[in-house]
Amino acid sequence: MEPDTQMARLFAEMARELAAQEALDKTLEQTVRLAAATVPGCEYAGVSILGPGKRLDTPACTASVVIDCDRIQYELGEGPCVQAAREEVIVVQVDDLVSDPRWPRFAARAGDLGIGSVLSCQLSTSRGTLGSLNLYAAGTKAFDAASREVAVIYAAHAGIALASIRLESALRSAISSRQTIGEAMGVLMERHRISARQSFEMLSQASQNLNIKLRDIAGRVAHTGVDPGRLTRDDL
């Protein structure tokens, strides 16, 4: 079998495995596990995810040293994973971390953890950047051109899979919230003989007064039957 055909089949299989996951945490765990097993030279893998205000977090990794390295970069605001996640950079490669002049503060601290090489690839879709896939190795020059090529293609597949499961989770949450709000409105409409609009306004007013999400107010009303105006923050 030709090398290109083998590679195509490998990525197809990885894409199927990622798509088969039904929860975000499982998809993240599978993402780092497959990365560590697939990218030549990789010993440890992790995922950095962008949050509000471009805050970064590491929700999945294959070893604790990944969390340590990532945390240093987050604290300093510099390093390959920060650059790949926050800037328009597809891939950042570090062949000898200790001697690399780009991030001297990070290099000094990460070198003490026994990390010599880093390969960070941006996780993105057409809708924007999700974060970065970060690959680490103890030795220097652990990643070659083949490693880089495989990592970039794999990160593209992983980005699509993560975006898809995020969207699916958001849709499920929205449907669940809508059902809960509908149940609470039904309780209020029957009890007070009011319209759907009036019942929704009661829930909305309680949400604003308590500064608590509408679905949480509705969930409490639907579960206990209590009027939303009588709820306190301690009830939720």
Coordinates of C-alpha atoms in Angstrom, one line a residue:
M1 CA 0.0 0.0 0.0
E2 CA 1.3 3.5 -0.9
P3 CA 2.4 5.7 2.0
D4 CA -0.2 8.4 1.0
T5 CA -2.9 5.8 1.0
Q6 CA -1.9 4.5 4.4
M7 CA -1.9 8.0 5.8
A8 CA -5.3 8.8 4.4
R9 CA -6.7 5.7 5.9
L10 CA -5.1 6.5 9.3
F11 CA -6.6 10.0 9.3
A12 CA -10.0 8.6 8.3
E13 CA -9.9 6.1 11.1
M14 CA -8.9 8.9 13.6
A15 CA -11.7 11.1 12.3
R16 CA -14.2 8.3 12.9
E17 CA -13.0 7.7 16.4
L18 CA -13.3 11.3 17.3
A19 CA -16.7 11.7 15.7
A20 CA -17.9 8.6 17.7
Q21 CA -17.6 10.3 21.0
E22 CA -20.8 11.6 22.5
A23 CA -19.5 14.1 25.1
L24 CA -17.0 16.9 25.0
D25 CA -14.8 15.5 27.8
K26 CA -14.6 12.2 26.0
T27 CA -13.7 13.8 22.7
L28 CA -11.0 15.8 24.4
E29 CA -9.6 12.7 26.1
Q30 CA -9.6 10.8 22.8
T31 CA -8.0 13.8 21.0
V32 CA -4.9 13.8 23.2
R33 CA -4.7 10.0 23.4
L34 CA -4.7 9.6 19.6
A35 CA -2.3 12.5 19.1
A36 CA 0.3 11.0 21.5
A37 CA 0.0 7.6 19.7
T38 CA 0.0 9.0 16.2
V39 CA 2.4 12.0 15.8
P40 CA 6.0 10.8 15.4
G41 CA 8.2 11.9 18.3
C42 CA 5.4 12.8 20.6
E43 CA 5.6 11.6 24.2
Y44 CA 3.0 13.7 25.9
A45 CA -0.1 15.6 24.5
G46 CA -2.6 18.1 25.7
V47 CA -5.2 20.5 24.5
S48 CA -5.5 24.2 25.4
I49 CA -9.0 25.6 25.0
L50 CA -9.7 29.3 24.7
G51 CA -12.3 30.7 27.1
P52 CA -13.8 34.2 27.7
G53 CA -11.2 37.0 27.4
K54 CA -8.8 34.6 25.6
R55 CA -8.2 32.8 28.9
L56 CA -6.6 29.4 28.3
D57 CA -7.3 26.1 30.1
T58 CA -6.0 22.5 29.7
P59 CA -9.1 20.2 30.0
A60 CA -7.3 17.1 28.8
C61 CA -3.8 15.7 28.7
T62 CA -1.8 12.4 28.7
A63 CA 0.6 13.3 31.6
S64 CA 0.8 15.8 34.5
V65 CA 3.9 17.4 33.0
V66 CA 1.7 18.8 30.2
I67 CA -0.5 20.7 32.7
D68 CA 2.7 22.0 34.4
C69 CA 4.1 23.3 31.1
D70 CA 0.8 24.7 30.0
R71 CA 0.3 26.5 33.3
I72 CA 3.7 28.2 33.1
Q73 CA 2.8 29.5 29.6
Y74 CA -0.6 30.8 30.8
E75 CA 1.0 32.5 33.7
L76 CA 3.7 34.2 31.7
G77 CA 1.5 34.9 28.6
E78 CA 4.2 33.4 26.3
G79 CA 5.1 30.1 24.8
P80 CA 4.3 27.9 21.8
C81 CA 0.8 26.9 23.0
V82 CA -0.1 30.5 23.8
Q83 CA 1.1 31.6 20.4
A84 CA -0.8 28.9 18.5
A85 CA -4.0 29.4 20.4
R86 CA -4.2 33.2 20.5
E87 CA -2.5 34.3 17.3
E88 CA -2.9 33.5 13.6
V89 CA -0.3 30.8 13.7
I90 CA -1.1 27.3 12.4
V91 CA 1.9 25.6 13.9
V92 CA 4.7 26.5 16.3
Q93 CA 7.7 24.2 16.5
V94 CA 10.5 24.2 19.1
D95 CA 13.5 22.0 18.5
D96 CA 15.5 22.9 21.6
L97 CA 13.4 24.6 24.2
V98 CA 16.3 25.7 26.5
S99 CA 18.2 27.5 23.8
D100 CA 15.1 28.9 21.9
P101 CA 15.3 32.7 22.2
R102 CA 11.6 33.4 21.6
W103 CA 10.3 32.7 25.1
P104 CA 13.3 32.9 27.5
R105 CA 11.1 33.0 30.7
F106 CA 9.1 30.0 29.7
A107 CA 12.2 28.1 28.5
A108 CA 14.0 28.5 31.8
R109 CA 11.1 27.0 33.8
A110 CA 10.0 24.3 31.3
G111 CA 13.5 23.1 30.9
D112 CA 13.5 22.2 34.6
L113 CA 10.5 19.9 33.9
G114 CA 12.5 17.8 31.4
I115 CA 10.9 19.1 28.2
G116 CA 13.2 19.6 25.2
S117 CA 10.8 19.8 22.2
V118 CA 7.4 21.2 21.6
L119 CA 5.0 21.2 18.7
S120 CA 1.8 23.3 19.1
C121 CA -0.9 23.3 16.4
Q122 CA -3.9 25.6 16.2
L123 CA -7.3 24.0 16.6
S124 CA -9.6 26.0 14.5
T125 CA -12.6 25.9 12.2
S126 CA -14.2 28.4 9.7
R127 CA -15.9 30.0 12.8
G128 CA -12.7 30.7 14.6
T129 CA -10.0 29.4 16.9
L130 CA -10.8 26.9 19.6
G131 CA -7.3 26.6 21.1
S132 CA -4.3 24.5 20.4
L133 CA -3.1 20.9 20.4
N134 CA 0.2 20.7 22.2
L135 CA 2.7 18.0 21.8
Y136 CA 5.8 17.5 24.0
A137 CA 8.9 15.4 24.1
A138 CA 11.8 15.1 26.6
G139 CA 14.6 15.1 24.0
T140 CA 15.6 17.9 21.6
K141 CA 14.7 17.8 17.9
A142 CA 12.1 15.2 18.6
F143 CA 9.8 16.5 15.8
D144 CA 10.7 16.4 12.2
A145 CA 9.0 17.4 9.0
A146 CA 6.8 14.3 9.0
S147 CA 5.8 15.0 12.6
R148 CA 4.8 18.5 11.7
E149 CA 2.7 17.4 8.7
V150 CA 0.9 14.7 10.6
A151 CA 0.3 17.0 13.6
V152 CA -1.2 19.8 11.4
I153 CA -3.6 17.5 9.6
Y154 CA -4.6 15.8 12.8
A155 CA -5.2 19.1 14.5
A156 CA -7.5 20.1 11.6
H157 CA -9.6 16.9 12.1
A158 CA -9.6 17.4 15.9
G159 CA -10.8 21.0 15.6
I160 CA -13.7 20.0 13.4
A161 CA -14.6 17.2 15.9
L162 CA -14.5 19.5 18.9
A163 CA -16.5 22.2 17.2
S164 CA -19.1 19.6 16.2
I165 CA -19.5 18.2 19.7
R166 CA -19.6 21.7 21.2
L167 CA -22.5 22.6 18.9
E168 CA -24.3 19.4 19.6
S169 CA -24.0 20.0 23.4
A170 CA -25.2 23.5 23.0
L171 CA -28.3 22.4 21.0
R172 CA -29.1 19.7 23.6
S173 CA -28.8 22.3 26.4
A174 CA -31.0 24.7 24.5
I175 CA -33.7 22.0 23.9
S176 CA -33.6 21.0 27.5
S177 CA -33.8 24.6 28.7
R178 CA -36.8 25.2 26.5
Q179 CA -38.6 22.2 27.8
T180 CA -37.9 23.2 31.4
I181 CA -39.1 26.7 30.8
G182 CA -42.2 25.4 29.1
E183 CA -43.0 23.2 32.1
A184 CA -42.6 26.0 34.5
M185 CA -44.8 28.3 32.4
G186 CA -47.5 25.6 32.4
V187 CA -47.4 25.4 36.2
L188 CA -47.9 29.1 36.5
M189 CA -50.6 29.4 33.8
E190 CA -52.7 26.7 35.5
R191 CA -52.3 28.0 39.0
H192 CA -52.8 31.7 38.3
R193 CA -55.1 31.4 35.2
I194 CA -52.7 33.6 33.3
S195 CA -51.4 33.7 29.7
A196 CA -48.2 32.2 28.4
R197 CA -46.7 35.7 28.1
Q198 CA -47.6 36.6 31.7
S199 CA -46.1 33.4 33.0
F200 CA -42.9 34.0 31.1
E201 CA -42.7 37.5 32.4
M202 CA -43.0 36.2 36.0
L203 CA -40.1 33.8 35.4
S204 CA -38.0 36.6 33.6
Q205 CA -38.6 39.0 36.5
A206 CA -37.4 36.6 39.1
S207 CA -34.4 35.8 36.9
Q208 CA -33.5 39.5 36.7
N209 CA -34.2 40.2 40.4
L210 CA -32.0 37.3 41.6
N211 CA -29.4 37.6 38.8
I212 CA -29.9 33.8 38.1
K213 CA -30.3 32.2 34.7
L214 CA -33.9 31.8 33.5
R215 CA -33.6 28.0 33.1
D216 CA -32.5 27.6 36.7
I217 CA -35.5 29.6 37.9
A218 CA -37.8 27.6 35.7
G219 CA -36.3 24.3 36.8
R220 CA -37.0 25.2 40.5
V221 CA -40.6 26.2 39.7
A222 CA -41.2 23.1 37.6
H223 CA -39.8 20.8 40.2
T224 CA -41.3 22.3 43.4
G225 CA -44.3 24.4 42.1
V226 CA -43.1 27.4 44.1
D227 CA -44.0 30.8 42.7
P228 CA -40.9 32.5 41.2
G229 CA -41.5 35.7 43.1
R230 CA -41.0 33.8 46.4
L231 CA -37.7 32.3 45.4
T232 CA -34.4 33.4 47.0
R233 CA -30.8 32.7 45.9
D234 CA -30.6 30.2 48.8
D235 CA -33.4 28.2 47.1
L236 CA -31.3 27.6 44.0

